[in-house]
Tab-separated table of C-alpha atoms in Angstrom:
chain	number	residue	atom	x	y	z
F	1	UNK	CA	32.654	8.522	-38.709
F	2	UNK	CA	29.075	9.957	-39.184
F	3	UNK	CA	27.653	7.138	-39.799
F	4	UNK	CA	29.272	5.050	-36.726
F	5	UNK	CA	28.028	7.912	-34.561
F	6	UNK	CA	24.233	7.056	-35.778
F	7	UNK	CA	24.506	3.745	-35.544
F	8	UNK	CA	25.894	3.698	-32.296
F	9	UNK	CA	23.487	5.936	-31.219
F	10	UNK	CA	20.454	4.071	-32.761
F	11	UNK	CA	21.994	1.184	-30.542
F	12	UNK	CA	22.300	2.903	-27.611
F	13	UNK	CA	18.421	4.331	-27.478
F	14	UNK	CA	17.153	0.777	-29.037
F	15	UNK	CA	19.117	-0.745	-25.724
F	16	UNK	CA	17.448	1.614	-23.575
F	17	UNK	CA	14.119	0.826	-24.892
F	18	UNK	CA	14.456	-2.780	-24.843
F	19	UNK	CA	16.256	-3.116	-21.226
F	20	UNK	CA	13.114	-0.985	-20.038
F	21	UNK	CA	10.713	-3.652	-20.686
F	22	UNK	CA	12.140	-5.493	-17.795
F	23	UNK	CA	11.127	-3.051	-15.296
F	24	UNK	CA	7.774	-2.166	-16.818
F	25	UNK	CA	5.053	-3.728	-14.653
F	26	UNK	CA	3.212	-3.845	-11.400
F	27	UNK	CA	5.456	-4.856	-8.161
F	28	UNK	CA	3.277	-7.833	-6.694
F	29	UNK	CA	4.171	-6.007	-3.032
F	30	UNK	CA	2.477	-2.538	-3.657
F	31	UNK	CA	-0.240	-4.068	-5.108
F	32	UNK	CA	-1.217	-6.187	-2.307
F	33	UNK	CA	-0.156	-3.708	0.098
F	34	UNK	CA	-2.775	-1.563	-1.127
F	35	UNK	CA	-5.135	-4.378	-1.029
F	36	UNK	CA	-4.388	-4.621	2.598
F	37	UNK	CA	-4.576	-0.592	3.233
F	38	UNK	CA	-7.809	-1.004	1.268
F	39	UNK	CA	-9.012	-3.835	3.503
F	40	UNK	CA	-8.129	-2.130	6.924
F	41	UNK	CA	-10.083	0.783	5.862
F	42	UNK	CA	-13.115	-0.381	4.974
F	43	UNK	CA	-13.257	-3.646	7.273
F	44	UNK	CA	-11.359	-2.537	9.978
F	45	UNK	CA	-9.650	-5.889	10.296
F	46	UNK	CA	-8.421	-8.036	8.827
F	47	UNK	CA	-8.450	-11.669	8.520
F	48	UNK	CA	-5.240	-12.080	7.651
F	49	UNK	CA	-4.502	-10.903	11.161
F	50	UNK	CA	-4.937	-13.075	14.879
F	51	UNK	CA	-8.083	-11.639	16.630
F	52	UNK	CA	-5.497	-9.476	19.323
F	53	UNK	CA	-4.079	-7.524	16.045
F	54	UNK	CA	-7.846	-7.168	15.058
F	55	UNK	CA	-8.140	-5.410	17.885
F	56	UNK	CA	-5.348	-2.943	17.710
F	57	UNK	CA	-6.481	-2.025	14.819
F	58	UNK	CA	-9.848	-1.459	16.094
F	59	UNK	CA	-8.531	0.683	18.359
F	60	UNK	CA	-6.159	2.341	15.713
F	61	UNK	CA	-9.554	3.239	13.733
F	62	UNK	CA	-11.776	4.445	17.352
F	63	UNK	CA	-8.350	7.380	17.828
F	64	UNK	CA	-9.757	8.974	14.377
F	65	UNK	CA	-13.657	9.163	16.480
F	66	UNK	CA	-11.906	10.223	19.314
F	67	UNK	CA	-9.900	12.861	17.562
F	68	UNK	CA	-13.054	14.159	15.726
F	69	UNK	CA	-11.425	13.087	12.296
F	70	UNK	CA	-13.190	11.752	9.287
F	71	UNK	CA	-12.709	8.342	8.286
F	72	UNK	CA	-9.735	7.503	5.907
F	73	UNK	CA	-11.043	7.931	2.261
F	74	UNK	CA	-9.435	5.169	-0.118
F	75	UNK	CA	-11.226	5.258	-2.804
F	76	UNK	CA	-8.935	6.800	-5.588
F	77	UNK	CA	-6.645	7.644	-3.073
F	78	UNK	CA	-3.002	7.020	-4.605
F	79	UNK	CA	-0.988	5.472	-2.132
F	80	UNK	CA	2.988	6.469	-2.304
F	81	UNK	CA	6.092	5.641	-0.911
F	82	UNK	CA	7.102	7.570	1.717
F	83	UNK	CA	9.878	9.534	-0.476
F	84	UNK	CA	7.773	10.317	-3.028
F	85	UNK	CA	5.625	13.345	-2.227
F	86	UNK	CA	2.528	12.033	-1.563
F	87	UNK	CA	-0.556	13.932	-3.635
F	88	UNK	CA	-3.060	15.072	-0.654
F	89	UNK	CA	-6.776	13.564	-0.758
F	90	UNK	CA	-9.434	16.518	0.522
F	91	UNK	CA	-11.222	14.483	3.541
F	92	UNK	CA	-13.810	16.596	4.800
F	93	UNK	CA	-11.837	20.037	6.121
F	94	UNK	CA	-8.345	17.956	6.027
F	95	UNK	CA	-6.024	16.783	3.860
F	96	UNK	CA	-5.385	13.123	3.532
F	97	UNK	CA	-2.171	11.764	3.262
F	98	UNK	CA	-1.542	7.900	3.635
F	99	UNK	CA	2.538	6.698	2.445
F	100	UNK	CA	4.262	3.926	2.804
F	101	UNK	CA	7.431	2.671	3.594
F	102	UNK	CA	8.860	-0.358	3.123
F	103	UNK	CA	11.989	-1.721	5.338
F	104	UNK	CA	13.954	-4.916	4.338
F	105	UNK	CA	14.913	-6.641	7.757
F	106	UNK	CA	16.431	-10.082	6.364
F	107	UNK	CA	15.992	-12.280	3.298
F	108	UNK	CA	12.122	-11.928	2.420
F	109	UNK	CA	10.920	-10.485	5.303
F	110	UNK	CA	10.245	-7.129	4.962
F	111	UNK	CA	8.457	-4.125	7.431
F	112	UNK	CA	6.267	-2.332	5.847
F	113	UNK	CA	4.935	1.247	7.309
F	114	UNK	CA	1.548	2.592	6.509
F	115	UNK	CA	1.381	6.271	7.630
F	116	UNK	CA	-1.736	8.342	7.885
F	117	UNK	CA	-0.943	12.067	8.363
F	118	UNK	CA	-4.246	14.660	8.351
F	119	UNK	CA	-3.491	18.247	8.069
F	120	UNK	CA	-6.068	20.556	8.552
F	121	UNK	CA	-4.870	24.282	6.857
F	122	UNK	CA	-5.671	28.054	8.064
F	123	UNK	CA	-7.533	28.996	4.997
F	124	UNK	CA	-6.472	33.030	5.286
F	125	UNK	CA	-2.631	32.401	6.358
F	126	UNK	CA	-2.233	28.912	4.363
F	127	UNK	CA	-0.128	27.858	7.537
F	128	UNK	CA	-1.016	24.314	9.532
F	129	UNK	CA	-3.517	24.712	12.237
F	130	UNK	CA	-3.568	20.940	13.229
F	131	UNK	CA	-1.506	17.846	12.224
F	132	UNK	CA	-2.981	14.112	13.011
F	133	UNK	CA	-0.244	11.258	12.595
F	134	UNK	CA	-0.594	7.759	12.923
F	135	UNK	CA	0.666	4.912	11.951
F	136	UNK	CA	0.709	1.149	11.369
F	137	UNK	CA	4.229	-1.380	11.062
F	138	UNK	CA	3.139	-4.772	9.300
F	139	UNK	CA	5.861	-7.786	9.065
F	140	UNK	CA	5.719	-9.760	6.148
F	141	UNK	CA	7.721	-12.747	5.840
F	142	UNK	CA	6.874	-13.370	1.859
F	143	UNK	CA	7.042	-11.018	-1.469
F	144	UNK	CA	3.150	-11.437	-1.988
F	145	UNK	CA	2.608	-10.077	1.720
F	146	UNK	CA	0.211	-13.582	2.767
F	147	UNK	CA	2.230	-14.390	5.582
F	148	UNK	CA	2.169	-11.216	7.885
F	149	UNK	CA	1.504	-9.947	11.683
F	150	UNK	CA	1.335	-6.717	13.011
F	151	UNK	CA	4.165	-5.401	14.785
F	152	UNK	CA	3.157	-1.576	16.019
F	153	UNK	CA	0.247	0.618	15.978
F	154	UNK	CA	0.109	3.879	16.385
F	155	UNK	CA	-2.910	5.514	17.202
F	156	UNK	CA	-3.761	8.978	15.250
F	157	UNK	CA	-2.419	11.322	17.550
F	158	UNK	CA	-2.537	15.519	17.540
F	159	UNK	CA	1.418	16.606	16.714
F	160	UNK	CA	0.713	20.032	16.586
């Protein structure tokens, strides 16, 4: 009996370790969504995108002058999914936070949401003082996210 308990057990952790293999490895989506964050940020465009998204996202970039914010940092910046607490990046006086969420709508297409969230903290209370949010919805109609357009933008607005 002891020595079906071992075996089975040697099984049973040798099955685990095997079947983990499969889902070792990058997901071709995350990687070239972050090539896309990574784009937007520095470029500011895209050319991936028709010249009218271009310019939404233009204007998505002029709300973080107009709000007095730094630009987004990306550089080293670890970009989550938006259940997965997201580890903040210091920006200047605010914390960073850029998630994203990813939405199947039908067969390959699939919404993706990039969220940018600055929080700049009371140092003395450790409460919020201000909260930025804004966001962008892309539409990607294959798993390597070539084929895309942008469906919303939403400028970096003061919540609070």
């Amino acid at each position: 009996m002891k020595q079906f308990a071992i075996i089975s057990f040697v099984l049973i952790i040798g099955s685990i370790i095997i079947s983990s293999f499969f889902f070792i490895g990058e997901d071709v989506v995350k990687v070239n969504t972050k090539a896309f964050i990574e784009e937007l940020i520095i470029n500011e465009y895209s050319p991936s995108l028709t010249a009218a998204e271009n310019e939404e996202i233009k204007r998505f970039f002029q709300s973080f002058n107009e709000n007095q914010l730094p630009h987004p940092l990306i550089e080293g910046v670890e970009i989550h999914e938006y259940d997965v607490f997201t580890p903040p990046t210091e920006n200047e006086e605010f914390l960073q936070y850029i998630s994203v969420k990813t939405d199947a709508v039908e067969g390959n297409v699939v919404d993706t949401d990039i969220n940018f969230e600055y929080i700049l903290y009371n140092l003395e209370t450790g409460s919020p003082e201000e909260i930025y949010f804004g966001k962008i919805i892309v539409r990607s109609y294959d798993a390597e996210f070539d084929t895309k357009e942008l469906i919303y933008v939403g400028p970096m607005a003061k919540q609070k």
